[in-house]
PDB file of C-alpha atoms in Angstrom:
ATOM      1  CA  MET C   4       0.251   0.178   0.182  1.00 84.00           C
ATOM      2  CA  PRO C   5       1.151   3.555  -0.249  1.00 94.00           C
ATOM      3  CA  GLU C   6       3.726   5.395   2.494  1.00 98.00           C
ATOM      4  CA  ILE C   7       1.662   8.690   0.929  1.00 98.00           C
ATOM      5  CA  ILE C   8      -1.120   9.667   0.046  1.00 98.00           C
ATOM      6  CA  THR C   9      -3.128  13.276  -1.028  1.00 97.00           C
ATOM      7  CA  PHE C  10      -6.112  13.874  -2.066  1.00 97.00           C
ATOM      8  CA  GLY C  11      -6.965  17.032  -4.439  1.00 96.00           C
ATOM      9  CA  GLU C  12      -7.715  18.321  -7.871  1.00 97.00           C
ATOM     10  CA  THR C  13      -5.806  17.550 -11.123  1.00 97.00           C
ATOM     11  CA  MET C  14      -6.878  19.759 -14.313  1.00 96.00           C
ATOM     12  CA  ALA C  15      -6.209  19.275 -17.469  1.00 96.00           C
ATOM     13  CA  LEU C  16      -3.302  21.680 -18.257  1.00 93.00           C
ATOM     14  CA  PHE C  17      -2.831  24.039 -21.960  1.00 93.00           C
ATOM     15  CA  SER C  18       0.639  24.444 -21.697  1.00 87.00           C
ATOM     16  CA  PRO C  19       1.151  26.823 -24.714  1.00 88.00           C
ATOM     17  CA  LYS C  20       5.254  26.010 -26.844  1.00 85.00           C
ATOM     18  CA  SER C  21       6.081  29.833 -26.569  1.00 86.00           C
ATOM     19  CA  ALA C  22       5.673  32.827 -24.093  1.00 85.00           C
ATOM     20  CA  GLY C  23       3.787  35.513 -25.289  1.00 90.00           C
ATOM     21  CA  PRO C  24      -0.022  36.928 -25.162  1.00 90.00           C
ATOM     22  CA  LEU C  25      -2.124  33.438 -25.136  1.00 90.00           C
ATOM     23  CA  ARG C  26      -4.248  36.120 -27.851  1.00 93.00           C
ATOM     24  CA  TYR C  27      -1.409  35.775 -30.042  1.00 91.00           C
ATOM     25  CA  LEU C  28      -0.435  31.728 -29.523  1.00 90.00           C
ATOM     26  CA  ARG C  29      -1.538  28.758 -31.412  1.00 91.00           C
ATOM     27  CA  ASP C  30       0.152  26.121 -30.526  1.00 92.00           C
ATOM     28  CA  PHE C  31      -0.768  23.979 -26.802  1.00 93.00           C
ATOM     29  CA  GLU C  32       0.573  21.283 -25.106  1.00 91.00           C
ATOM     30  CA  LEU C  33      -1.924  19.527 -23.129  1.00 94.00           C
ATOM     31  CA  ARG C  34      -0.437  17.791 -19.478  1.00 92.00           C
ATOM     32  CA  ALA C  35      -2.388  17.242 -16.528  1.00 93.00           C
ATOM     33  CA  ALA C  36      -1.589  19.503 -13.060  1.00 91.00           C
ATOM     34  CA  GLY C  37      -2.760  19.263  -9.972  1.00 94.00           C
ATOM     35  CA  ALA C  38      -0.314  20.239  -6.831  1.00 94.00           C
ATOM     36  CA  GLU C  39      -1.434  16.735  -4.728  1.00 96.00           C
ATOM     37  CA  SER C  40      -0.761  14.857  -7.726  1.00 96.00           C
ATOM     38  CA  ASN C  41       2.403  16.289  -8.668  1.00 95.00           C
ATOM     39  CA  THR C  42       3.838  15.948  -5.317  1.00 96.00           C
ATOM     40  CA  ALA C  43       2.238  12.192  -5.689  1.00 97.00           C
ATOM     41  CA  ILE C  44       4.228  11.816  -8.998  1.00 96.00           C
ATOM     42  CA  GLY C  45       6.977  13.472  -7.225  1.00 96.00           C
ATOM     43  CA  LEU C  46       7.747  10.644  -4.616  1.00 97.00           C
ATOM     44  CA  GLN C  47       7.418   8.257  -7.058  1.00 97.00           C
ATOM     45  CA  LYS C  48       9.447   9.443  -9.293  1.00 95.00           C
ATOM     46  CA  LEU C  49      12.431   8.979  -5.687  1.00 96.00           C
ATOM     47  CA  GLY C  50      12.033   5.761  -5.026  1.00 95.00           C
ATOM     48  CA  HIS C  51       8.669   6.066  -2.958  1.00 97.00           C
ATOM     49  CA  SER C  52       4.882   4.782  -3.055  1.00 97.00           C
ATOM     50  CA  ALA C  53       2.209   7.428  -3.214  1.00 98.00           C
ATOM     51  CA  GLY C  54      -1.559   7.668  -3.715  1.00 98.00           C
ATOM     52  CA  TRP C  55      -3.524   9.819  -4.767  1.00 98.00           C
ATOM     53  CA  LEU C  56      -7.558  10.333  -3.624  1.00 97.00           C
ATOM     54  CA  SER C  57     -10.088  12.409  -6.352  1.00 97.00           C
ATOM     55  CA  ARG C  58     -12.212  12.560  -9.095  1.00 97.00           C
ATOM     56  CA  LEU C  59     -12.677  14.134 -12.550  1.00 98.00           C
ATOM     57  CA  GLY C  60     -14.617  14.000 -15.016  1.00 98.00           C
ATOM     58  CA  GLU C  61     -16.168  10.230 -17.056  1.00 97.00           C
ATOM     59  CA  ASP C  62     -14.880  12.661 -20.378  1.00 97.00           C
ATOM     60  CA  GLU C  63     -11.554  12.388 -22.470  1.00 97.00           C
ATOM     61  CA  LEU C  64     -10.559  14.682 -20.489  1.00 97.00           C
ATOM     62  CA  GLY C  65     -10.640  12.682 -17.391  1.00 98.00           C
ATOM     63  CA  GLN C  66      -9.008   9.489 -19.075  1.00 98.00           C
ATOM     64  CA  PHE C  67      -6.075  11.777 -19.977  1.00 97.00           C
ATOM     65  CA  VAL C  68      -5.154  13.008 -16.179  1.00 97.00           C
ATOM     66  CA  LEU C  69      -6.075   9.381 -14.980  1.00 98.00           C
ATOM     67  CA  ASN C  70      -3.551   7.423 -17.697  1.00 97.00           C
ATOM     68  CA  ALA C  71      -0.631  10.601 -16.949  1.00 96.00           C
ATOM     69  CA  VAL C  72      -0.519  10.591 -13.193  1.00 97.00           C
ATOM     70  CA  ARG C  73      -1.145   6.121 -13.704  1.00 97.00           C
ATOM     71  CA  ALA C  74       1.615   6.046 -16.157  1.00 96.00           C
ATOM     72  CA  GLU C  75       3.989   7.588 -13.334  1.00 96.00           C
ATOM     73  CA  GLY C  76       3.273   3.992 -10.794  1.00 96.00           C
ATOM     74  CA  VAL C  77       1.264   6.232  -8.449  1.00 97.00           C
ATOM     75  CA  ASP C  78      -2.063   4.515  -7.331  1.00 98.00           C
ATOM     76  CA  THR C  79      -5.018   5.138  -9.098  1.00 97.00           C
ATOM     77  CA  SER C  80      -7.515   2.401  -7.563  1.00 96.00           C
ATOM     78  CA  HIS C  81      -8.911   5.409  -5.229  1.00 96.00           C
ATOM     79  CA  VAL C  82     -10.087   8.039  -8.749  1.00 97.00           C
ATOM     80  CA  ALA C  83     -13.522   8.296  -8.727  1.00 97.00           C
ATOM     81  CA  MET C  84     -14.765   9.487 -12.059  1.00 97.00           C
ATOM     82  CA  ASP C  85     -17.469  10.821 -11.948  1.00 97.00           C
ATOM     83  CA  PRO C  86     -20.020  10.563 -15.792  1.00 97.00           C
ATOM     84  CA  GLU C  87     -22.007  14.004 -14.926  1.00 96.00           C
ATOM     85  CA  HIS C  88     -19.102  16.805 -14.337  1.00 97.00           C
ATOM     86  CA  ARG C  89     -16.721  18.305 -16.922  1.00 97.00           C
ATOM     87  CA  THR C  90     -12.730  17.624 -15.545  1.00 98.00           C
ATOM     88  CA  GLY C  91     -11.065  20.807 -13.986  1.00 96.00           C
ATOM     89  CA  LEU C  92      -8.812  23.351 -17.002  1.00 96.00           C
ATOM     90  CA  MET C  93      -6.203  25.190 -16.427  1.00 92.00           C
ATOM     91  CA  VAL C  94      -4.041  27.656 -19.422  1.00 93.00           C
ATOM     92  CA  LYS C  95      -0.627  28.860 -18.721  1.00 87.00           C
ATOM     93  CA  GLU C  96       1.057  31.562 -20.034  1.00 90.00           C
ATOM     94  CA  ILE C  97       4.773  32.212 -19.922  1.00 84.00           C
ATOM     95  CA  HIS C  98       6.507  35.974 -20.264  1.00 81.00           C
ATOM     96  CA  GLY C  99       9.574  34.742 -19.712  1.00 67.00           C
ATOM     97  CA  GLN C 100      11.851  34.087 -17.251  1.00 60.00           C
ATOM     98  CA  ASN C 101       9.801  33.397 -13.565  1.00 61.00           C
ATOM     99  CA  GLU C 102       6.486  34.548 -15.030  1.00 74.00           C
ATOM    100  CA  THR C 103       3.318  32.618 -16.059  1.00 78.00           C
ATOM    101  CA  LYS C 104      -0.511  33.516 -15.083  1.00 85.00           C
ATOM    102  CA  VAL C 105      -2.299  30.464 -14.318  1.00 85.00           C
ATOM    103  CA  TYR C 106      -5.666  30.858 -15.568  1.00 89.00           C
ATOM    104  CA  TYR C 107      -8.385  28.201 -13.688  1.00 90.00           C
ATOM    105  CA  TYR C 108     -12.070  26.859 -15.436  1.00 92.00           C
ATOM    106  CA  ARG C 109     -13.088  24.492 -12.972  1.00 90.00           C
ATOM    107  CA  ASP C 110     -15.923  26.106 -11.531  1.00 90.00           C
ATOM    108  CA  GLY C 111     -18.392  22.204 -11.015  1.00 93.00           C
ATOM    109  CA  SER C 112     -16.095  20.610 -12.143  1.00 96.00           C
ATOM    110  CA  ALA C 113     -16.027  17.278 -11.010  1.00 97.00           C
ATOM    111  CA  CYS C 114     -13.638  17.439  -7.850  1.00 97.00           C
ATOM    112  CA  SER C 115     -15.552  20.133  -6.415  1.00 96.00           C
ATOM    113  CA  PHE C 116     -18.350  17.403  -5.333  1.00 97.00           C
ATOM    114  CA  ALA C 117     -16.155  15.266  -4.424  1.00 96.00           C
ATOM    115  CA  GLY C 118     -16.837  14.338  -1.153  1.00 95.00           C
ATOM    116  CA  PRO C 119     -16.530  12.417   2.859  1.00 96.00           C
ATOM    117  CA  GLU C 120     -17.877   9.113   0.745  1.00 94.00           C
ATOM    118  CA  ASP C 121     -14.736   9.764  -1.721  1.00 94.00           C
ATOM    119  CA  VAL C 122     -12.115   9.198   2.032  1.00 96.00           C
ATOM    120  CA  GLU C 123     -12.347   5.050   2.181  1.00 95.00           C
ATOM    121  CA  GLU C 124     -10.867   4.412   6.285  1.00 96.00           C
ATOM    122  CA  GLU C 125      -9.723   1.327   5.361  1.00 96.00           C
ATOM    123  CA  TYR C 126      -7.005   3.178   2.618  1.00 96.00           C
ATOM    124  CA  LEU C 127      -6.090   5.876   4.585  1.00 96.00           C
ATOM    125  CA  LYS C 128      -5.138   4.888   7.385  1.00 95.00           C
ATOM    126  CA  THR C 129      -2.104   2.328   5.209  1.00 94.00           C
ATOM    127  CA  ALA C 130      -0.221   4.883   4.534  1.00 97.00           C
ATOM    128  CA  LYS C 131       2.012   6.612   7.608  1.00 98.00           C
ATOM    129  CA  ILE C 132       1.593  10.355   5.915  1.00 98.00           C
ATOM    130  CA  PHE C 133      -1.750  11.676   4.483  1.00 98.00           C
ATOM    131  CA  HIS C 134      -0.918  14.527   2.689  1.00 98.00           C
ATOM    132  CA  PHE C 135      -2.762  17.878   1.514  1.00 97.00           C
ATOM    133  CA  THR C 136      -2.923  21.389   0.702  1.00 97.00           C
ATOM    134  CA  GLY C 137      -5.347  24.706   1.250  1.00 95.00           C
ATOM    135  CA  ILE C 138      -6.293  24.469  -2.094  1.00 95.00           C
ATOM    136  CA  THR C 139      -8.970  21.371  -2.051  1.00 95.00           C
ATOM    137  CA  PRO C 140     -10.966  22.767   0.978  1.00 95.00           C
ATOM    138  CA  VAL C 141     -11.664  25.789  -0.583  1.00 94.00           C
ATOM    139  CA  LEU C 142     -13.302  23.857  -3.596  1.00 94.00           C
ATOM    140  CA  SER C 143     -15.978  23.606  -2.534  1.00 94.00           C
ATOM    141  CA  GLU C 144     -18.551  21.979   1.197  1.00 95.00           C
ATOM    142  CA  ASN C 145     -17.595  19.172   0.238  1.00 95.00           C
ATOM    143  CA  CYS C 146     -13.862  19.171  -0.859  1.00 96.00           C
ATOM    144  CA  LYS C 147     -14.088  20.748   3.087  1.00 96.00           C
ATOM    145  CA  GLN C 148     -16.157  17.939   4.854  1.00 97.00           C
ATOM    146  CA  ALA C 149     -14.223  15.634   2.780  1.00 97.00           C
ATOM    147  CA  THR C 150     -10.121  16.673   4.027  1.00 98.00           C
ATOM    148  CA  TYR C 151     -11.611  17.244   7.454  1.00 98.00           C
ATOM    149  CA  ARG C 152     -13.030  13.479   6.976  1.00 97.00           C
ATOM    150  CA  ALA C 153      -9.241  12.393   6.326  1.00 97.00           C
ATOM    151  CA  MET C 154      -7.954  14.279   8.669  1.00 98.00           C
ATOM    152  CA  GLU C 155      -9.599  13.026  11.853  1.00 97.00           C
ATOM    153  CA  LEU C 156      -9.328   9.447   9.853  1.00 98.00           C
ATOM    154  CA  ALA C 157      -5.568  10.337   9.602  1.00 97.00           C
ATOM    155  CA  LYS C 158      -5.895  11.370  13.505  1.00 97.00           C
ATOM    156  CA  LYS C 159      -7.329   8.252  14.464  1.00 97.00           C
ATOM    157  CA  ASN C 160      -5.038   6.062  12.590  1.00 97.00           C
ATOM    158  CA  GLY C 161      -1.625   7.574  13.150  1.00 97.00           C
ATOM    159  CA  VAL C 162      -1.082   8.794  10.003  1.00 98.00           C
ATOM    160  CA  LYS C 163       0.699  11.869   9.689  1.00 98.00           C
ATOM    161  CA  LEU C 164      -0.910  15.147   8.633  1.00 98.00           C
ATOM    162  CA  SER C 165       1.560  16.347   6.121  1.00 98.00           C
ATOM    163  CA  PHE C 166      -0.235  20.435   4.856  1.00 98.00           C
ATOM    164  CA  ASP C 167       1.204  22.629   2.117  1.00 97.00           C
ATOM    165  CA  PRO C 168      -1.416  26.184   3.239  1.00 95.00           C
ATOM    166  CA  ASN C 169      -1.057  26.458  -0.956  1.00 89.00           C
ATOM    167  CA  ILE C 170      -2.366  29.752  -1.399  1.00 86.00           C
ATOM    168  CA  ARG C 171      -4.990  30.475  -4.264  1.00 82.00           C
ATOM    169  CA  TYR C 172      -6.249  34.087  -4.608  1.00 76.00           C
ATOM    170  CA  LYS C 173      -8.445  33.460  -7.412  1.00 78.00           C
ATOM    171  CA  LEU C 174      -9.756  30.447  -5.604  1.00 81.00           C
ATOM    172  CA  TRP C 175     -11.423  32.658  -2.615  1.00 81.00           C
ATOM    173  CA  GLY C 176     -12.711  35.568  -4.551  1.00 79.00           C
ATOM    174  CA  ASN C 177     -14.546  37.136  -1.989  1.00 81.00           C
ATOM    175  CA  ASN C 178     -14.310  34.611   0.628  1.00 84.00           C
ATOM    176  CA  ASP C 179     -11.886  34.804   3.307  1.00 83.00           C
ATOM    177  CA  HIS C 180     -10.343  31.559   4.220  1.00 90.00           C
ATOM    178  CA  SER C 181      -7.132  32.250   6.464  1.00 88.00           C
ATOM    179  CA  VAL C 182      -8.421  30.974   9.797  1.00 94.00           C
ATOM    180  CA  MET C 183      -9.619  27.319   8.627  1.00 95.00           C
ATOM    181  CA  ILE C 184      -6.212  26.855   6.342  1.00 95.00           C
ATOM    182  CA  ARG C 185      -4.300  28.729   9.398  1.00 95.00           C
ATOM    183  CA  GLU C 186      -6.374  25.378  11.628  1.00 96.00           C
ATOM    184  CA  MET C 187      -5.782  23.078   9.887  1.00 97.00           C
ATOM    185  CA  MET C 188      -1.678  23.691   9.359  1.00 96.00           C
ATOM    186  CA  LEU C 189      -1.230  24.390  12.795  1.00 96.00           C
ATOM    187  CA  GLN C 190      -3.165  20.430  13.290  1.00 96.00           C
ATOM    188  CA  SER C 191      -0.828  19.537  11.200  1.00 97.00           C
ATOM    189  CA  GLN C 192       2.705  17.087  11.811  1.00 98.00           C
ATOM    190  CA  ILE C 193       4.809  17.849   8.858  1.00 98.00           C
ATOM    191  CA  VAL C 194       4.686  21.361   7.722  1.00 97.00           C
ATOM    192  CA  LEU C 195       5.315  22.678   4.166  1.00 97.00           C
ATOM    193  CA  ALA C 196       4.767  26.352   3.029  1.00 95.00           C
ATOM    194  CA  GLY C 197       5.446  29.688   1.486  1.00 94.00           C
ATOM    195  CA  LEU C 198       7.199  31.843   4.066  1.00 93.00           C
ATOM    196  CA  ASP C 199       5.357  34.711   2.315  1.00 91.00           C
ATOM    197  CA  GLU C 200       1.821  32.636   3.374  1.00 92.00           C
ATOM    198  CA  ALA C 201       3.214  31.236   6.217  1.00 91.00           C
ATOM    199  CA  GLY C 202       4.237  34.460   7.366  1.00 89.00           C
ATOM    200  CA  LEU C 203       0.644  35.545   6.448  1.00 89.00           C
ATOM    201  CA  LEU C 204      -1.170  33.563   8.307  1.00 93.00           C
ATOM    202  CA  LEU C 205       0.401  33.271  11.027  1.00 93.00           C
ATOM    203  CA  LYS C 206       1.417  37.329  11.853  1.00 92.00           C
ATOM    204  CA  ALA C 207       4.847  36.852  12.127  1.00 91.00           C
ATOM    205  CA  ASP C 208       7.386  38.557   9.408  1.00 83.00           C
ATOM    206  CA  LYS C 209      11.164  36.039  10.430  1.00 91.00           C
ATOM    207  CA  PRO C 210      11.328  33.047   9.633  1.00 94.00           C
ATOM    208  CA  GLN C 211      12.023  32.252  13.830  1.00 93.00           C
ATOM    209  CA  GLU C 212       8.769  34.247  14.188  1.00 94.00           C
ATOM    210  CA  VAL C 213       6.489  31.140  11.589  1.00 95.00           C
ATOM    211  CA  PHE C 214       8.747  28.858  13.711  1.00 96.00           C
ATOM    212  CA  ASP C 215       8.464  29.532  17.403  1.00 94.00           C
ATOM    213  CA  LYS C 216       4.472  30.294  16.854  1.00 94.00           C
ATOM    214  CA  LEU C 217       4.679  26.654  14.476  1.00 95.00           C
ATOM    215  CA  PHE C 218       5.605  25.018  17.727  1.00 95.00           C
ATOM    216  CA  THR C 219       4.037  26.570  20.241  1.00 92.00           C
ATOM    217  CA  SER C 220       0.403  26.326  19.020  1.00 86.00           C
ATOM    218  CA  GLY C 221       0.028  23.492  18.126  1.00 85.00           C
ATOM    219  CA  ARG C 222       1.086  19.603  16.648  1.00 94.00           C
ATOM    220  CA  VAL C 223       3.657  20.738  14.021  1.00 96.00           C
ATOM    221  CA  GLU C 224       6.866  18.655  14.486  1.00 97.00           C
ATOM    222  CA  ILE C 225       8.724  20.164  11.477  1.00 97.00           C
ATOM    223  CA  ALA C 226       8.671  22.281   8.965  1.00 97.00           C
ATOM    224  CA  ALA C 227      10.029  24.083   5.766  1.00 97.00           C
ATOM    225  CA  LEU C 228       9.051  27.674   4.725  1.00 97.00           C
ATOM    226  CA  LYS C 229       9.802  28.270   0.989  1.00 94.00           C
ATOM    227  CA  ASP C 230      12.050  31.032  -0.382  1.00 91.00           C
ATOM    228  CA  GLY C 231      11.356  31.041  -4.245  1.00 86.00           C
ATOM    229  CA  ALA C 232      14.947  31.370  -5.435  1.00 84.00           C
ATOM    230  CA  ARG C 233      16.600  32.373  -2.152  1.00 90.00           C
ATOM    231  CA  GLY C 234      16.611  28.993  -0.520  1.00 91.00           C
ATOM    232  CA  ALA C 235      14.253  27.653   2.302  1.00 94.00           C
ATOM    233  CA  TRP C 236      13.834  27.465   5.799  1.00 96.00           C
ATOM    234  CA  VAL C 237      14.135  24.265   7.684  1.00 98.00           C
ATOM    235  CA  ALA C 238      13.246  23.819  11.551  1.00 97.00           C
ATOM    236  CA  THR C 239      11.833  20.961  14.316  1.00 96.00           C
ATOM    237  CA  ARG C 240      11.234  21.771  17.816  1.00 94.00           C
ATOM    238  CA  GLU C 241      14.804  21.563  18.532  1.00 94.00           C
ATOM    239  CA  GLU C 242      16.740  23.369  15.316  1.00 95.00           C
ATOM    240  CA  ILE C 243      16.797  25.722  12.972  1.00 96.00           C
ATOM    241  CA  HIS C 244      18.784  25.503   9.066  1.00 97.00           C
ATOM    242  CA  GLN C 245      18.751  27.738   6.725  1.00 95.00           C
ATOM    243  CA  ILE C 246      19.327  26.014   3.143  1.00 94.00           C
ATOM    244  CA  ALA C 247      20.789  27.813  -0.025  1.00 91.00           C
ATOM    245  CA  PRO C 248      19.107  27.065  -3.260  1.00 88.00           C
ATOM    246  CA  TYR C 249      19.827  24.271  -5.617  1.00 81.00           C
ATOM    247  CA  PRO C 250      21.254  26.680  -9.569  1.00 78.00           C
ATOM    248  CA  CYS C 251      19.073  26.280 -11.930  1.00 70.00           C
ATOM    249  CA  HIS C 252      18.358  27.564 -15.088  1.00 72.00           C
ATOM    250  CA  CYS C 253      14.692  28.555 -14.224  1.00 73.00           C
ATOM    251  CA  VAL C 254      12.498  27.974 -17.766  1.00 67.00           C
ATOM    252  CA  ASP C 255       8.902  27.683 -15.587  1.00 67.00           C
ATOM    253  CA  PRO C 256       8.605  28.107 -11.748  1.00 69.00           C
ATOM    254  CA  VAL C 257       4.868  26.518 -11.311  1.00 72.00           C
ATOM    255  CA  GLY C 258       5.079  23.545  -9.951  1.00 69.00           C
ATOM    256  CA  ALA C 259       8.354  23.450  -7.817  1.00 82.00           C
ATOM    257  CA  GLY C 260       7.286  24.386  -3.912  1.00 87.00           C
ATOM    258  CA  ASP C 261       4.900  20.584  -4.882  1.00 92.00           C
ATOM    259  CA  SER C 262       8.416  19.374  -5.641  1.00 92.00           C
ATOM    260  CA  PHE C 263      10.205  20.655  -3.340  1.00 94.00           C
ATOM    261  CA  ASN C 264       7.894  18.954  -0.975  1.00 96.00           C
ATOM    262  CA  ALA C 265       7.918  15.572  -2.281  1.00 96.00           C
ATOM    263  CA  ALA C 266      11.838  15.596  -1.662  1.00 95.00           C
ATOM    264  CA  PHE C 267      11.175  16.719   1.465  1.00 97.00           C
ATOM    265  CA  LEU C 268       8.429  13.790   2.481  1.00 98.00           C
ATOM    266  CA  ALA C 269      11.001  11.776   0.684  1.00 97.00           C
ATOM    267  CA  GLY C 270      13.192  12.856   2.712  1.00 96.00           C
ATOM    268  CA  VAL C 271      10.914  12.535   5.667  1.00 97.00           C
ATOM    269  CA  LEU C 272      10.031   8.217   5.276  1.00 97.00           C
ATOM    270  CA  GLU C 273      13.842   8.661   5.100  1.00 96.00           C
ATOM    271  CA  GLY C 274      14.521   8.597   8.830  1.00 96.00           C
ATOM    272  CA  GLN C 275      17.065  11.562   6.820  1.00 95.00           C
ATOM    273  CA  ASN C 276      17.750  14.345   9.663  1.00 96.00           C
ATOM    274  CA  VAL C 277      15.410  17.622   9.135  1.00 97.00           C
ATOM    275  CA  LYS C 278      18.981  19.818   7.253  1.00 95.00           C
ATOM    276  CA  THR C 279      19.261  16.388   5.075  1.00 95.00           C
ATOM    277  CA  CYS C 280      15.026  17.044   4.281  1.00 96.00           C
ATOM    278  CA  GLY C 281      15.290  20.020   3.163  1.00 96.00           C
ATOM    279  CA  GLU C 282      18.322  19.970   1.678  1.00 94.00           C
ATOM    280  CA  MET C 283      16.844  16.904  -0.719  1.00 94.00           C
ATOM    281  CA  GLY C 284      13.388  19.073  -1.202  1.00 94.00           C
ATOM    282  CA  ALA C 285      15.951  22.953  -2.407  1.00 93.00           C
ATOM    283  CA  VAL C 286      17.491  20.214  -4.982  1.00 92.00           C
ATOM    284  CA  GLY C 287      13.082  18.866  -6.664  1.00 90.00           C
ATOM    285  CA  GLY C 288      12.370  21.935  -6.382  1.00 89.00           C
ATOM    286  CA  ALA C 289      14.932  23.190  -8.468  1.00 82.00           C
ATOM    287  CA  LEU C 290      15.790  20.959 -10.661  1.00 85.00           C
ATOM    288  CA  ALA C 291      11.326  20.963 -12.093  1.00 80.00           C
ATOM    289  CA  THR C 292      12.232  24.331 -12.536  1.00 78.00           C
ATOM    290  CA  GLU C 293      13.913  23.693 -15.319  1.00 69.00           C
ATOM    291  CA  SER C 294      11.292  22.145 -17.968  1.00 74.00           C
ATOM    292  CA  LEU C 295       7.498  22.752 -18.627  1.00 66.00           C
ATOM    293  CA  GLY C 296       5.234  21.533 -17.594  1.00 64.00           C
ATOM    294  CA  ASP C 297       4.127  21.140 -13.664  1.00 66.00           C
ATOM    295  CA  MET C 298       6.020  17.617 -12.796  1.00 71.00           C
ATOM    296  CA  GLU C 299       7.993  16.578 -15.569  1.00 78.00           C
ATOM    297  CA  GLY C 300      11.393  18.640 -14.558  1.00 78.00           C
ATOM    298  CA  GLN C 301      10.663  16.920 -10.976  1.00 86.00           C
ATOM    299  CA  PRO C 302      14.288  14.882 -10.135  1.00 86.00           C
ATOM    300  CA  SER C 303      14.826  10.334  -9.903  1.00 86.00           C
ATOM    301  CA  ARG C 304      15.930   8.210  -7.468  1.00 91.00           C
ATOM    302  CA  GLN C 305      19.534   9.315  -9.391  1.00 90.00           C
ATOM    303  CA  GLU C 306      19.484  12.174 -10.216  1.00 88.00           C
ATOM    304  CA  MET C 307      18.809  13.182  -6.913  1.00 89.00           C
ATOM    305  CA  ASP C 308      21.596  11.164  -5.797  1.00 89.00           C
ATOM    306  CA  ARG C 309      23.506  13.078  -8.143  1.00 86.00           C
ATOM    307  CA  ALA C 310      23.292  16.272  -7.080  1.00 82.00           C
ATOM    308  CA  PHE C 311      23.920  15.820  -3.414  1.00 77.00           C
ATOM    309  CA  HIS C 312      27.399  14.238  -4.304  1.00 73.00           C
ATOM    310  CA  ARG C 313      27.878  16.781  -7.716  1.00 65.00           C
ATOM    311  CA  GLY C 314      28.831  13.976  -9.797  1.00 48.00           C
ATOM    312  CA  LYS C 315      28.097  13.574 -13.413  1.00 48.00           C
ATOM    313  CA  THR C 316      26.886  11.949 -16.254  1.00 40.00           C
ATOM    314  CA  VAL C 317      29.221   9.948 -18.912  1.00 37.00           C
ATOM    315  CA  TYR C 318      26.658   9.862 -21.863  1.00 28.00           C
ATOM    316  CA  ARG C 319      29.459   9.022 -24.569  1.00 44.00           C
TER     317      ARG C 319
END
């Protein structure tokens, strides 16, 4: 059974083959994109088993997404195919290095109708970690209740909670979900957050202040604060480390945080110390930016090992 199980929406992604305003583009590639499935795929590439809970439309795009995630080795046996609602859609717009806009077409998508009945205790309790994000519970009331059920079942069965706030203001609309997301974060043992969003949620400016609040206000045992090209900070209750960014040539930054999460969680599963987990996360996040698409650039186990040893591959 999977070591880690995730829950969330994955969409069909139309990714442009060139940069510029969408109105002038004609060529796109069809890909799959979703924070939770990205993390699951990243873990599989690093040699760990992962399962993905979700709901897709019983349509061609839904079948494409299912095939794409399953082809990476992720367990999709608990993904429901919905004959009544369509698969969500996402379109990227690229404006030069490090600047990518995202347009969502996911209102009323199949995953927004996922509910508590889609989270089965017998499946969830087999995992060591349940990883989720702040995206899923804001999709709909159904998804919020499903997320709460997954959290309750994880606690009941001794499965650790791993949480990334992953704030998406485009999904919030006129609603403020910060209280709910902060509570979910503080109920988790593993927190993988952007430094800015963690500071916003906890009303703290510096990494030390954020960690102090995380470790004194909830159940958090280990945490990472991701700071993009500036690297990251990682900590337990006993220690804090600043993690330098891993060198890379950024093509598309979307998905870097998910790849960081996957590599960090791989380190947790392997019993690595928090500094090593952070260094693994830095490699994962950096390499993911070197390819178009959310998960295509995520490192394999061999690539991760080479990065740590700064080895060179002989191709001929």
